[in-house]
Tab-separated table of C-alpha atoms in Angstrom:
chain	number	residue	atom	x	y	z
A	119	MET	CA	-2.886	20.624	17.976
A	120	LYS	CA	-3.097	17.878	20.604
A	121	PHE	CA	-4.880	15.460	18.281
A	122	LEU	CA	-1.610	15.035	16.400
A	123	GLY	CA	0.143	13.571	19.422
A	124	LYS	CA	0.251	10.141	21.027
A	125	PRO	CA	-2.140	8.755	23.669
A	126	ARG	CA	-1.301	9.466	27.295
A	127	SER	CA	0.240	6.581	29.167
A	128	GLN	CA	-2.062	4.681	31.513
A	129	PRO	CA	-1.284	3.810	35.167
A	130	ALA	CA	0.676	0.543	35.294
A	131	ALA	CA	-1.989	-1.442	37.168
A	132	PHE	CA	-4.573	-0.521	34.558
A	133	LEU	CA	-2.587	-1.906	31.642
A	134	PRO	CA	-2.994	-5.693	32.001
A	135	LEU	CA	-6.802	-5.373	32.356
A	136	CYS	CA	-7.011	-2.842	29.579
A	137	TRP	CA	-4.838	-5.037	27.350
A	138	LEU	CA	-6.993	-8.095	28.009
A	139	PHE	CA	-10.155	-6.147	27.325
A	140	LEU	CA	-8.786	-4.765	24.074
A	141	ARG	CA	-7.589	-8.218	22.993
A	142	ILE	CA	-11.176	-9.410	23.329
A	143	LEU	CA	-12.791	-6.405	21.647
A	144	GLN	CA	-10.284	-5.661	18.950
A	145	PRO	CA	-11.775	-5.933	15.435
A	146	GLY	CA	-9.369	-7.775	13.214
A	147	HIS	CA	-7.496	-9.247	16.154
A	148	SER	CA	-6.318	-12.809	16.047
A	149	HIS	CA	-9.536	-14.242	17.504
A	150	LEU	CA	-11.323	-13.047	14.391
A	151	TYR	CA	-8.743	-14.670	12.182
A	152	ASN	CA	-9.753	-17.786	14.201
A	153	ASN	CA	-6.189	-18.893	14.663
A	154	ARG	CA	-6.204	-19.570	10.933
A	155	TYR	CA	-2.473	-18.860	10.496
A	156	ALA	CA	-1.215	-21.150	13.281
A	157	GLY	CA	1.886	-22.927	12.044
A	158	ASP	CA	1.804	-21.178	8.643
A	159	LYS	CA	5.217	-20.317	7.286
A	160	VAL	CA	6.703	-17.745	4.918
A	161	ILE	CA	9.513	-19.253	2.895
A	162	ARG	CA	11.993	-17.553	0.565
A	163	LEU	CA	13.218	-19.374	-2.531
A	164	ILE	CA	15.519	-18.156	-5.273
A	165	PRO	CA	15.522	-20.524	-8.236
A	166	LYS	CA	19.019	-20.944	-9.675
A	167	THR	CA	18.236	-22.929	-12.806
A	168	GLU	CA	15.450	-23.412	-15.331
A	169	GLU	CA	14.592	-26.731	-13.670
A	170	GLU	CA	14.208	-25.070	-10.290
A	171	THR	CA	12.060	-22.332	-11.834
A	172	TYR	CA	9.823	-24.979	-13.371
A	173	ALA	CA	9.654	-26.814	-10.046
A	174	LEU	CA	8.639	-23.612	-8.229
A	175	LYS	CA	5.825	-22.966	-10.693
A	176	LYS	CA	4.630	-26.529	-10.187
A	177	ILE	CA	4.712	-26.008	-6.417
A	178	HIS	CA	2.550	-22.932	-6.767
A	179	HIS	CA	-0.260	-24.901	-8.373
A	180	GLN	CA	0.215	-28.116	-6.421
A	181	PHE	CA	0.416	-26.666	-2.925
A	182	LYS	CA	-1.936	-23.689	-3.389
A	183	VAL	CA	0.594	-21.245	-1.930
A	184	ASP	CA	-0.094	-17.577	-1.301
A	185	LEU	CA	2.540	-15.720	-3.251
A	186	TRP	CA	3.896	-12.652	-1.434
A	187	GLN	CA	6.673	-11.783	-3.824
A	188	PRO	CA	6.459	-11.442	-6.844
A	189	SER	CA	2.721	-10.913	-7.205
A	190	SER	CA	2.292	-13.527	-9.945
A	191	VAL	CA	3.900	-16.894	-10.622
A	192	SER	CA	4.453	-15.757	-14.229
A	193	TYR	CA	7.193	-13.444	-12.873
A	194	VAL	CA	9.239	-16.283	-11.373
A	195	THR	CA	12.415	-16.783	-13.402
A	196	GLU	CA	15.993	-17.674	-12.568
A	197	GLY	CA	17.270	-15.445	-9.776
A	198	THR	CA	13.820	-14.097	-8.806
A	199	VAL	CA	13.444	-13.678	-5.057
A	200	THR	CA	10.244	-15.602	-4.351
A	201	ASP	CA	8.451	-15.369	-0.986
A	202	VAL	CA	5.619	-17.807	-0.402
A	203	HIS	CA	3.137	-18.086	2.446
A	204	ILE	CA	2.096	-21.687	2.998
A	205	SER	CA	-0.359	-23.273	5.406
A	206	GLN	CA	0.786	-25.533	8.224
A	207	ASN	CA	-0.745	-28.614	6.558
A	208	ALA	CA	0.988	-28.045	3.232
A	209	SER	CA	4.314	-26.833	4.635
A	210	ARG	CA	5.598	-30.294	5.616
A	211	ALA	CA	5.034	-31.638	2.157
A	212	LEU	CA	6.548	-28.515	0.566
A	213	LEU	CA	9.708	-28.643	2.691
A	214	ALA	CA	10.094	-32.348	1.951
A	215	PHE	CA	9.714	-31.593	-1.760
A	216	LEU	CA	12.327	-28.822	-1.626
A	217	GLN	CA	14.824	-31.048	0.214
A	218	GLU	CA	14.222	-33.870	-2.238
A	219	ALA	CA	14.709	-31.549	-5.233
A	220	ASN	CA	17.713	-30.000	-3.517
A	221	ILE	CA	16.264	-26.488	-3.846
A	222	GLN	CA	17.691	-24.064	-1.295
A	223	TYR	CA	15.218	-22.161	0.830
A	224	LYS	CA	15.114	-19.934	3.873
A	225	ILE	CA	12.262	-19.750	6.377
A	226	LEU	CA	11.492	-16.045	6.870
A	227	ILE	CA	8.578	-16.541	9.270
A	228	GLU	CA	8.314	-19.766	11.268
A	229	ASP	CA	4.781	-19.281	12.612
A	230	LEU	CA	2.629	-16.557	11.103
A	231	GLN	CA	-0.006	-16.627	13.844
A	232	LYS	CA	2.631	-15.956	16.502
A	233	VAL	CA	3.952	-12.975	14.566
A	234	LEU	CA	0.414	-11.611	14.280
A	235	GLU	CA	-0.245	-12.117	17.976
A	236	ASN	CA	2.998	-10.426	18.991
A	237	GLY	CA	1.355	-7.239	17.775
A	238	ASN	CA	3.698	-7.121	14.829
A	239	SER	CA	1.036	-6.071	12.408
A	240	LEU	CA	-2.079	-5.958	14.486
A	241	PRO	CA	-3.340	-3.122	16.610
A	242	THR	CA	-1.611	-2.791	19.946
A	243	GLN	CA	-3.310	-1.297	22.989
A	244	ARG	CA	-4.626	2.174	22.402
A	245	ASN	CA	-7.188	4.649	23.446
A	246	ARG	CA	-9.840	3.876	20.853
A	247	ARG	CA	-12.367	6.533	21.848
A	248	SER	CA	-10.436	9.727	21.564
A	249	LEU	CA	-9.739	11.243	18.176
A	250	SER	CA	-8.079	14.200	19.809
A	251	GLU	CA	-5.194	11.864	20.770
A	252	TYR	CA	-4.963	9.929	17.521
A	253	ASN	CA	-1.923	7.647	17.413
A	254	TYR	CA	-0.124	7.656	14.082
A	255	GLU	CA	2.211	4.842	15.128
A	256	VAL	CA	-0.355	2.072	15.090
A	257	TYR	CA	-2.382	0.587	12.247
A	258	HIS	CA	-5.980	1.767	12.113
A	259	SER	CA	-9.156	0.087	10.934
A	260	LEU	CA	-11.164	1.610	8.110
A	261	GLU	CA	-13.752	2.982	10.581
A	262	GLU	CA	-11.035	4.698	12.603
A	263	ILE	CA	-9.415	6.182	9.504
A	264	GLN	CA	-12.732	7.564	8.249
A	265	SER	CA	-13.594	9.027	11.666
A	266	TRP	CA	-10.174	10.644	11.694
A	267	MET	CA	-10.847	12.188	8.264
A	268	HIS	CA	-14.202	13.586	9.451
A	269	HIS	CA	-12.496	14.972	12.535
A	270	LEU	CA	-9.793	16.786	10.542
A	271	ASN	CA	-12.434	18.111	8.166
A	272	LYS	CA	-14.173	19.722	11.163
A	273	THR	CA	-11.125	20.940	13.065
A	274	HIS	CA	-8.908	22.141	10.156
A	275	SER	CA	-11.338	23.581	7.655
A	276	GLY	CA	-8.778	26.213	6.620
A	277	LEU	CA	-6.442	23.563	5.218
A	278	ILE	CA	-8.564	20.452	4.752
A	279	HIS	CA	-11.669	19.685	2.776
A	280	MET	CA	-13.061	16.148	2.764
A	281	PHE	CA	-15.303	14.812	0.012
A	282	SER	CA	-16.408	11.546	-1.535
A	283	ILE	CA	-15.815	10.549	-5.163
A	284	GLY	CA	-18.245	7.622	-5.162
A	285	ARG	CA	-18.926	4.278	-3.554
A	286	SER	CA	-17.133	0.951	-3.414
A	287	TYR	CA	-18.596	-2.377	-4.592
A	288	GLU	CA	-19.912	-3.001	-1.056
A	289	GLY	CA	-21.308	0.526	-0.811
A	290	ARG	CA	-18.625	2.260	1.290
A	291	SER	CA	-17.799	5.914	0.617
A	292	LEU	CA	-14.583	6.626	-1.250
A	293	PHE	CA	-13.269	9.586	0.740
A	294	ILE	CA	-10.568	12.034	-0.320
A	295	LEU	CA	-8.873	14.758	1.693
A	296	LYS	CA	-7.995	17.910	-0.214
A	297	LEU	CA	-5.113	19.539	1.592
A	298	GLY	CA	-3.711	23.016	0.881
A	299	ARG	CA	-4.120	26.755	1.472
A	300	LYS	CA	-7.044	28.277	-0.364
A	301	SER	CA	-4.816	30.930	-1.900
A	302	ARG	CA	-5.895	31.282	-5.500
A	303	ALA	CA	-8.397	29.785	-7.876
A	304	TYR	CA	-5.988	27.864	-10.073
A	305	LYS	CA	-3.434	25.696	-8.324
A	306	ARG	CA	-1.533	22.688	-9.477
A	307	ALA	CA	-2.153	19.492	-7.556
A	308	VAL	CA	-0.600	16.233	-6.442
A	309	TRP	CA	-2.633	13.045	-6.145
A	310	MET	CA	-1.674	10.457	-3.506
A	311	ASP	CA	-3.318	7.088	-2.931
A	312	CYS	CA	-2.591	4.344	-0.445
A	313	GLY	CA	-3.992	0.874	0.050
A	314	ILE	CA	-4.800	-0.217	-3.512
A	315	HIS	CA	-3.779	-3.667	-2.243
A	316	ALA	CA	-5.577	-4.457	1.015
A	317	ARG	CA	-2.821	-6.293	2.912
A	318	GLU	CA	-0.234	-3.522	2.469
A	319	TRP	CA	-1.150	-1.743	5.709
A	320	ILE	CA	1.908	0.505	5.819
A	321	GLY	CA	0.435	2.430	2.827
A	322	PRO	CA	-2.620	3.870	4.610
A	323	ALA	CA	-0.410	4.504	7.651
A	324	PHE	CA	1.833	6.679	5.459
A	325	CYS	CA	-1.052	8.653	3.906
A	326	GLN	CA	-2.221	9.552	7.409
A	327	TRP	CA	1.307	10.406	8.492
A	328	PHE	CA	1.709	12.756	5.516
A	329	VAL	CA	-1.395	14.698	6.550
A	330	ARG	CA	-0.243	14.833	10.158
A	331	GLU	CA	3.203	16.170	9.149
A	332	ALA	CA	1.676	18.776	6.849
A	333	LEU	CA	-0.583	20.082	9.609
A	334	LEU	CA	2.124	19.998	12.243
A	335	THR	CA	4.950	21.611	10.290
A	336	TYR	CA	3.519	24.004	7.706
A	337	ARG	CA	4.056	26.955	10.061
A	338	SER	CA	7.629	26.047	11.003
A	339	ASP	CA	8.902	24.380	7.811
A	340	ALA	CA	9.465	26.611	4.803
A	341	ALA	CA	9.303	23.733	2.294
A	342	MET	CA	5.985	22.491	3.635
A	343	ARG	CA	4.597	26.042	3.694
A	344	LYS	CA	5.599	26.461	0.079
A	345	MET	CA	4.035	23.116	-0.876
A	346	LEU	CA	0.708	23.918	0.768
A	347	LYS	CA	0.673	27.441	-0.641
A	348	HIS	CA	1.369	26.499	-4.234
A	349	LEU	CA	-0.243	23.063	-4.470
A	350	TYR	CA	-3.284	21.109	-3.476
A	351	PHE	CA	-2.827	17.509	-2.350
A	352	TYR	CA	-5.644	15.079	-3.022
A	353	ILE	CA	-5.057	12.243	-0.578
A	354	MET	CA	-6.909	8.932	-0.594
A	355	PRO	CA	-5.769	7.083	2.544
A	356	VAL	CA	-7.590	3.857	1.612
A	357	PHE	CA	-8.243	3.210	-2.076
A	358	ASN	CA	-9.503	-0.379	-1.735
A	359	VAL	CA	-11.880	0.181	1.187
A	360	ASP	CA	-13.707	-3.158	0.969
A	361	GLY	CA	-10.518	-5.174	0.702
A	362	TYR	CA	-8.853	-3.248	3.540
A	363	HIS	CA	-11.849	-3.825	5.815
A	364	PHE	CA	-11.801	-7.531	4.905
A	365	SER	CA	-8.075	-7.752	5.718
A	366	TRP	CA	-8.946	-6.554	9.244
A	367	THR	CA	-11.857	-8.878	9.839
A	368	HIS	CA	-11.311	-12.091	7.856
A	369	ASP	CA	-8.087	-12.522	5.950
A	370	ARG	CA	-5.023	-10.488	6.880
A	371	PHE	CA	-3.400	-11.320	3.514
A	372	TRP	CA	-6.275	-10.341	1.196
A	373	ARG	CA	-5.053	-8.267	-1.761
A	374	LYS	CA	-7.900	-7.617	-4.186
A	375	THR	CA	-11.213	-5.774	-4.162
A	376	ARG	CA	-14.315	-7.670	-3.001
A	377	SER	CA	-16.494	-7.664	-6.135
A	378	ARG	CA	-18.429	-10.834	-7.002
A	379	ASN	CA	-18.007	-12.816	-10.200
A	380	SER	CA	-21.100	-14.470	-11.642
A	381	ARG	CA	-19.279	-17.539	-12.958
A	382	PHE	CA	-16.665	-18.159	-10.255
A	383	HIS	CA	-16.795	-18.401	-6.473
A	384	CYS	CA	-13.554	-16.410	-6.215
A	385	ARG	CA	-14.058	-12.772	-5.327
A	386	GLY	CA	-12.231	-9.610	-6.172
A	387	VAL	CA	-10.080	-7.980	-8.831
A	388	ASP	CA	-6.522	-6.654	-8.554
A	389	ALA	CA	-7.265	-2.907	-8.470
A	390	ASN	CA	-3.784	-2.296	-9.880
A	391	ARG	CA	-4.405	-4.381	-13.026
A	392	ASN	CA	-7.841	-2.946	-13.821
A	393	TRP	CA	-6.835	0.298	-15.551
A	394	LYS	CA	-7.286	1.012	-19.219
A	395	VAL	CA	-3.627	0.906	-20.269
A	396	LYS	CA	-2.539	-2.275	-22.044
A	397	TRP	CA	-5.268	-3.906	-19.960
A	398	CYS	CA	-4.910	-7.615	-19.158
A	399	ASP	CA	-1.658	-7.991	-21.018
A	400	GLU	CA	1.620	-9.263	-19.544
A	401	GLY	CA	1.721	-9.571	-15.750
A	402	ALA	CA	-2.048	-9.706	-15.330
A	403	SER	CA	-4.259	-12.772	-15.176
A	404	MET	CA	-7.604	-13.484	-16.813
A	405	HIS	CA	-8.534	-15.975	-14.095
A	406	PRO	CA	-10.819	-14.642	-11.336
A	407	CYS	CA	-9.110	-16.771	-8.670
A	408	ASP	CA	-5.657	-15.263	-9.294
A	409	ASP	CA	-4.229	-12.429	-7.214
A	410	THR	CA	-3.457	-10.445	-10.356
A	411	TYR	CA	-6.904	-10.909	-11.972
A	412	CYS	CA	-7.461	-7.942	-14.291
A	413	GLY	CA	-11.268	-7.997	-14.008
A	414	PRO	CA	-13.931	-8.619	-16.672
A	415	PHE	CA	-13.136	-5.280	-18.397
A	416	PRO	CA	-11.079	-2.116	-17.693
A	417	GLU	CA	-12.479	0.013	-14.839
A	418	SER	CA	-14.906	-2.778	-13.921
A	419	GLU	CA	-14.212	-1.975	-10.265
A	420	PRO	CA	-16.220	0.998	-8.964
A	421	GLU	CA	-13.201	2.118	-6.917
A	422	VAL	CA	-10.955	2.238	-10.015
A	423	LYS	CA	-13.669	3.887	-12.102
A	424	ALA	CA	-14.260	6.584	-9.470
A	425	VAL	CA	-10.561	7.475	-9.195
A	426	ALA	CA	-10.063	7.363	-12.960
A	427	ASN	CA	-13.060	9.691	-13.445
A	428	PHE	CA	-11.731	12.100	-10.853
A	429	LEU	CA	-8.242	12.153	-12.375
A	430	ARG	CA	-9.649	12.594	-15.896
A	431	LYS	CA	-11.742	15.512	-14.702
A	432	HIS	CA	-8.798	17.228	-12.997
A	433	ARG	CA	-5.964	16.148	-15.222
A	434	LYS	CA	-5.181	19.670	-16.394
A	435	HIS	CA	-3.941	20.705	-12.976
A	436	ILE	CA	-2.837	17.398	-11.405
A	437	ARG	CA	0.917	17.344	-12.103
A	438	ALA	CA	1.964	14.356	-10.002
A	439	TYR	CA	0.507	10.952	-9.215
A	440	LEU	CA	1.964	9.080	-6.209
A	441	SER	CA	0.829	5.605	-5.227
A	442	PHE	CA	2.065	3.784	-2.103
A	443	HIS	CA	2.536	0.044	-1.935
A	444	ALA	CA	4.601	-2.534	-0.038
A	445	TYR	CA	6.974	-4.305	0.104
A	446	ALA	CA	10.289	-4.097	-1.789
A	447	GLN	CA	11.935	-0.729	-1.021
A	448	MET	CA	11.706	0.717	-4.495
A	449	LEU	CA	10.682	3.943	-6.169
A	450	LEU	CA	9.249	3.180	-9.567
A	451	TYR	CA	8.161	5.288	-12.511
A	452	PRO	CA	6.749	4.450	-15.991
A	453	TYR	CA	6.638	2.463	-18.000
A	454	SER	CA	5.519	-0.665	-16.284
A	455	TYR	CA	3.868	-2.389	-19.234
A	456	LYS	CA	6.819	-2.046	-21.665
A	457	TYR	CA	10.566	-1.455	-21.688
A	458	ALA	CA	10.448	1.826	-23.605
A	459	THR	CA	11.825	5.071	-22.126
A	460	ILE	CA	9.393	7.850	-21.220
A	461	PRO	CA	9.759	11.194	-23.062
A	462	ASN	CA	10.544	13.207	-19.900
A	463	PHE	CA	12.901	10.540	-18.591
A	464	SER	CA	15.797	12.762	-17.496
A	465	CYS	CA	13.478	14.911	-15.454
A	466	VAL	CA	11.668	12.045	-13.731
A	467	GLU	CA	14.892	10.101	-13.271
A	468	SER	CA	16.602	12.987	-11.499
A	469	ALA	CA	13.557	13.481	-9.250
A	470	ALA	CA	13.666	9.767	-8.352
A	471	TYR	CA	17.414	9.830	-7.710
A	472	LYS	CA	17.145	12.808	-5.364
A	473	ALA	CA	14.119	11.356	-3.594
A	474	VAL	CA	15.847	8.042	-2.923
A	475	LYS	CA	18.948	9.840	-1.728
A	476	ALA	CA	16.884	11.924	0.680
A	477	LEU	CA	15.049	8.836	1.861
A	478	GLY	CA	18.303	7.047	2.668
A	479	SER	CA	19.711	10.011	4.554
A	480	VAL	CA	17.846	9.275	7.820
A	481	TYR	CA	18.296	5.587	8.550
A	482	GLY	CA	20.512	4.503	5.681
A	483	VAL	CA	17.687	2.485	4.119
A	484	ARG	CA	18.463	1.689	0.498
A	485	TYR	CA	15.835	1.951	-2.203
A	486	ARG	CA	16.240	0.830	-5.786
A	487	TYR	CA	14.704	3.172	-8.327
A	488	GLY	CA	13.989	3.170	-12.043
A	489	PRO	CA	11.374	2.317	-14.651
A	490	ALA	CA	8.996	-0.291	-13.145
A	491	SER	CA	9.372	-2.764	-16.027
A	492	ARG	CA	13.139	-3.056	-15.549
A	493	THR	CA	13.347	-2.482	-11.789
A	494	LEU	CA	10.462	-4.702	-10.691
A	495	TYR	CA	8.741	-6.559	-13.563
A	496	VAL	CA	6.490	-5.916	-16.541
A	497	SER	CA	2.898	-5.391	-15.521
A	498	SER	CA	-0.037	-4.095	-17.519
A	499	GLY	CA	-3.166	-2.197	-16.526
A	500	ASN	CA	-1.737	-0.365	-13.529
A	501	SER	CA	-2.602	3.062	-12.156
A	502	MET	CA	0.842	4.647	-12.512
A	503	ASP	CA	1.069	3.953	-16.258
A	504	TRP	CA	-2.524	5.057	-16.704
A	505	ALA	CA	-1.881	8.376	-14.895
A	506	TYR	CA	1.194	9.014	-17.016
A	507	LYS	CA	-0.620	8.116	-20.273
A	508	ASN	CA	-3.404	10.469	-19.242
A	509	GLY	CA	-1.166	13.508	-19.080
A	510	ILE	CA	0.152	13.490	-15.511
A	511	PRO	CA	3.906	14.047	-16.117
A	512	TYR	CA	5.206	12.846	-12.755
A	513	ALA	CA	3.866	9.391	-11.929
A	514	PHE	CA	5.533	7.310	-9.219
A	515	ALA	CA	4.803	4.145	-7.273
A	516	PHE	CA	6.562	3.593	-3.963
A	517	GLU	CA	7.180	0.090	-2.648
A	518	LEU	CA	7.768	0.814	1.033
A	519	ARG	CA	9.624	-1.269	3.642
A	520	ASP	CA	10.792	-3.911	3.958
A	521	THR	CA	12.510	-6.415	1.670
A	522	GLY	CA	10.903	-9.523	3.136
A	523	HIS	CA	11.984	-10.006	6.719
A	524	PHE	CA	8.500	-8.982	7.865
A	525	GLY	CA	6.902	-8.662	4.420
A	526	PHE	CA	3.294	-7.538	4.788
A	527	LEU	CA	3.558	-7.765	8.586
A	528	LEU	CA	5.702	-4.691	9.079
A	529	PRO	CA	5.619	-4.132	12.867
A	530	GLU	CA	4.006	-1.002	14.244
A	531	MET	CA	7.343	0.053	15.753
A	532	LEU	CA	8.582	0.523	12.187
A	533	ILE	CA	5.740	2.859	11.163
A	534	ARG	CA	7.541	5.963	12.405
A	535	PRO	CA	10.926	5.332	10.708
A	536	THR	CA	9.260	4.166	7.480
A	537	CYS	CA	6.997	7.213	7.337
A	538	THR	CA	9.747	9.644	8.380
A	539	GLU	CA	12.045	8.613	5.528
A	540	THR	CA	9.200	8.367	2.967
A	541	MET	CA	8.117	11.860	3.924
A	542	LEU	CA	11.514	13.191	2.823
A	543	ALA	CA	11.210	11.461	-0.529
A	544	VAL	CA	7.729	12.834	-1.144
A	545	LYS	CA	8.749	16.369	-0.170
A	546	ASN	CA	11.693	16.037	-2.522
A	547	ILE	CA	9.525	15.009	-5.467
A	548	THR	CA	7.066	17.795	-4.687
A	549	MET	CA	9.754	20.465	-4.472
A	550	HIS	CA	11.211	19.152	-7.735
A	551	LEU	CA	7.800	19.580	-9.291
A	552	LEU	CA	7.549	23.179	-8.042
A	553	LYS	CA	10.981	24.112	-9.403
A	554	LYS	CA	9.894	22.692	-12.742
A	555	CYS	CA	12.054	20.402	-14.738
A	556	PRO	CA	15.478	21.730	-15.625
């Protein structure tokens, strides 16, 4: 099972040359971002009064900031932790405005380009040719992830079956890995998707890690063996394939899909506001230029439609829906679009509590958990609520590390710890599902 390991180390003299060569060739490396983030800053603000909240909303429109947290300016209220990414040109004016208005702020990232170039969230040196030595501790481009899926499909046909559920807006295949022992005709299943939002690279990294762990440990780990014997896992490592590809080649902080709009120059729809559940209500925007644009109609995005169709078709045996996002360190469950309590609350709540406890047991990382509307904010038209409303009793959304120090630029050195702890939470939820609700 060598392909599950890390690349061999190269002779020392070879490294500088190799590094230089890779820096030049690397798709999505800083040269392709054309130094566009030089001097950009990420600033954290927490409005303390209504006046400050109003001022922050004004800033958002005036300075054209890229909001990292929360996802929409409509969520900014007193006490809301607000992280904004602002260009070098606008940052001077913004900082002057904040000082003038006496609004406290903290600079989280001083120069975004430098953080990118320090390999904090861009591919570091690696052996790009060999799939047999695939490195799970670096971020991978869409092409690499899809080659990896093909490779596993060939080499692990007893446990893995790869198939496509359709095509993206730009015509890319939407690939799924079906993982599990072919033991009996009817088996319950768990759906997992990563990368609904393009810039959240730790998501796809976790989906790959999950597959790696399953293949590496199912012989030695009783829990994993039980999971693969009694369940199928449908895993979609990259949901928003077009957006993810674009975040590697053009804009590291792209969030949406890449569909075109006939009336506006702005592209893309928030694939997590495009589902047919209280569509385009609170927490979603009707404006195509906004990051939380809900789309012209529910399931307008081919990626959303394909997944929704697949889940509808298999809803009788899919018992859990798990979606992986970043960043906030939270484990969320329905409802997101309203404050009401779900019918099987005690069951889902206890699964969440145990999962978060297991997650914190390795590195002491704390996750908040609870209904999304109360724990995060009210948002309509998202996949978790839709899955729950369509009969999948366990629906969860993970917001992985961190809480803003790196934000979307979680360094590659944190892939292993993040995935290790998340793995425990996922196994916990899955085992809970197998035991059935008390």
